DNA sequence: AACGCTGTTCCGCTAAGCGAAACAGCGTTA
DNA sequence: TAACGCTGTTTCGCTTAGCGGAACAGCGTT
């Protein structure tokens, strides 16, 4: 959301520096950061020094490279105990994860991606645990993304989806009209399935969660490796996940079934 | 660490605003933040607007109160795939969590607190899952804190420990000389135990992890509710956790036993 | 030795950021 | 109903915080 009041440029720059790191590129130098965010090296250096003072950034003394610091974990921890949705969802999704013995997440739409807010999984099932909470994922290549945007207007969908749908695997839907058809089906059936669309070997099922106004605000997603979480098994657990979503939506004040 | 180069005041202020939120007080108003961080309201307002633009902060439109935003979860996610320690520790601690069927964490010392970097637990065991990764805890009232500082010099211990040891439960050690005795025992036995010291009903065992230089850089901690994770059971699993720590330390290049 | 890159420091300049004061709105009280 | 006390938000004159180009120190490579 664009605020009318002037913003603080130094803070905007500091945040864009924080955002320049990724899970796939956790370590960057001053020059590389300068190039990526378009800020002169001396300015980047000063901003990094400030972030380092508060442990949002740390520097490897051997290589001189910078990385995100653990104070971000602390701030994220403080950020997590937040909404009614999360408080209501936790016991219900924990129960579902125990029943299914697969990875269960609570996922929301944020700008043009979906992001996991909560994760429930057994340690032996957490093969892909790294990165789940806080992980941003493309809307078109995930069951979560489809489960949420299927219930948006066409105008909203157009604003959310990029013009070029990136293909992450051979199974990713990269054709806009095919995606549109898929979204109509999601709307009709009340759930979305993604079979190896985001990553090879990863299957997922997602069901939307509605608030008291009937608006889709999040979804429950179940995922696992395709050798275990087979297409057949995905279909078997649909009733269970639909029921969980209905229970959650109901506790949030939603009064209609599908 | 104090940098000599001048820091950016606006960024320092923005970070102190982020730090003013806590798990126990997730929502604050402009005036309250202004009082807490000692910055005039108009300045706080402008800094909040900037942080909101990047979703590090969000404002409840109904109440006007502010809370930490989900971009912090995204940044924390990107921060997590970081050190050799974590990469080495993950499979080993996952295995331990499966064997023990209790909550297992990887914990480090950060300034004057201990902070959990990784968490492994079954969904049905995650009663206290909320807040673990990124949670800051007092050194003197946790098995993790004791397991780590026991191997510091007395000078370092003095710098780490607050002059007044806060009592969180009747069992918390709040006397400096008693704590000193406890730390000597930890050093001798190679592990630390905290029985209901941080929270009533919470027991924990922690064992230090050494790097290739023999320096204690983290610890493995196992915790659970005292009705299940009884004192008797805590003692039963000591060999298992010691073995895990030895394995971890060994993979980090440490070449001696205790 | 020269080169190319890195992270880091310096310092003159200027506009970004500050903060006091005021405003608009809301809930409470008399 | 008016006054009050608090909130979040806006304005604008002032000044120094922050900028960024240039230079430096160090390191690895040729």
Short mmCIF file of N, CA, C and O in Angstrom, two decimals, chain A residues 8 26 31 38 45 50 75 88 91 105 117 123 141 143 149 151 154 166 205 210 222 239:
data_model
loop_
_atom_site.label_atom_id
_atom_site.label_comp_id
_atom_site.label_asym_id
_atom_site.label_seq_id
_atom_site.Cartn_x
_atom_site.Cartn_y
_atom_site.Cartn_z
N UNK A 8 11.08 7.44 4.70
CA UNK A 8 12.47 7.70 5.08
C UNK A 8 13.39 6.89 4.17
O UNK A 8 13.47 5.66 4.26
N UNK A 26 22.82 -16.74 0.27
CA UNK A 26 22.80 -16.21 1.63
C UNK A 26 23.98 -15.28 1.95
O UNK A 26 23.94 -14.60 2.98
N UNK A 31 30.17 -4.80 -2.76
CA UNK A 31 30.06 -4.44 -4.18
C UNK A 31 28.87 -5.08 -4.85
O UNK A 31 28.15 -4.43 -5.63
N UNK A 38 21.45 -0.76 -6.40
CA UNK A 38 21.66 0.52 -7.07
C UNK A 38 22.03 1.66 -6.12
O UNK A 38 21.59 2.80 -6.28
N UNK A 45 27.93 0.42 2.59
CA UNK A 45 28.79 0.06 3.70
C UNK A 45 28.27 0.63 5.03
O UNK A 45 28.24 -0.06 6.05
N UNK A 50 25.32 -0.26 10.20
CA UNK A 50 24.22 0.04 11.11
C UNK A 50 23.39 -1.21 11.39
O UNK A 50 23.05 -1.50 12.54
N UNK A 75 13.03 -11.30 15.72
CA UNK A 75 11.91 -10.44 15.31
C UNK A 75 10.79 -11.28 14.70
O UNK A 75 9.61 -11.05 14.96
N UNK A 88 -6.46 -19.69 16.15
CA UNK A 88 -7.52 -20.68 15.90
C UNK A 88 -6.96 -21.87 15.15
O UNK A 88 -7.31 -23.02 15.42
N UNK A 91 -4.14 -25.45 16.88
CA UNK A 91 -4.52 -26.79 17.37
C UNK A 91 -5.18 -27.64 16.31
O UNK A 91 -4.95 -28.87 16.26
N UNK A 105 0.58 -26.90 6.29
CA UNK A 105 0.90 -25.49 6.49
C UNK A 105 -0.35 -24.63 6.46
O UNK A 105 -1.38 -24.99 5.89
N UNK A 117 2.62 -19.29 6.93
CA UNK A 117 2.69 -18.69 8.25
C UNK A 117 2.98 -19.72 9.33
O UNK A 117 3.56 -19.41 10.36
N UNK A 123 9.27 -34.66 12.70
CA UNK A 123 10.69 -34.53 12.33
C UNK A 123 11.08 -35.44 11.18
O UNK A 123 11.79 -35.04 10.27
N UNK A 141 2.09 -21.81 -9.42
CA UNK A 141 2.74 -23.12 -9.39
C UNK A 141 2.52 -23.86 -8.08
O UNK A 141 3.17 -24.86 -7.80
N UNK A 143 -0.47 -25.32 -5.05
CA UNK A 143 -1.88 -25.57 -4.73
C UNK A 143 -2.42 -24.45 -3.84
O UNK A 143 -3.58 -24.04 -3.95
N UNK A 149 -6.36 -17.69 -4.96
CA UNK A 149 -6.76 -16.71 -6.00
C UNK A 149 -7.97 -17.17 -6.83
O UNK A 149 -8.62 -16.36 -7.47
N UNK A 151 -10.73 -17.70 -5.82
CA UNK A 151 -11.90 -17.03 -5.29
C UNK A 151 -11.79 -15.51 -5.36
O UNK A 151 -12.56 -14.79 -4.72
N UNK A 154 -11.70 -11.70 -11.51
CA UNK A 154 -10.75 -11.79 -12.64
C UNK A 154 -9.79 -10.61 -12.65
O UNK A 154 -8.63 -10.75 -13.04
N UNK A 166 6.21 -18.47 -14.98
CA UNK A 166 7.47 -19.21 -15.03
C UNK A 166 7.24 -20.71 -14.87
O UNK A 166 6.44 -21.15 -14.05
N UNK A 205 -1.87 -30.47 -1.81
CA UNK A 205 -3.31 -30.24 -1.85
C UNK A 205 -3.60 -29.05 -0.96
O UNK A 205 -3.04 -28.96 0.14
N UNK A 210 -12.14 -19.43 4.93
CA UNK A 210 -12.91 -18.18 4.82
C UNK A 210 -13.10 -17.53 6.18
O UNK A 210 -13.20 -18.21 7.20
N UNK A 222 -1.55 -29.39 2.45
CA UNK A 222 -0.85 -30.62 2.83
C UNK A 222 0.10 -30.96 1.69
O UNK A 222 -0.31 -30.94 0.52
N UNK A 239 -11.48 -35.26 1.61
CA UNK A 239 -12.56 -35.02 2.59
C UNK A 239 -12.05 -34.51 3.94
O UNK A 239 -12.65 -33.61 4.55
#
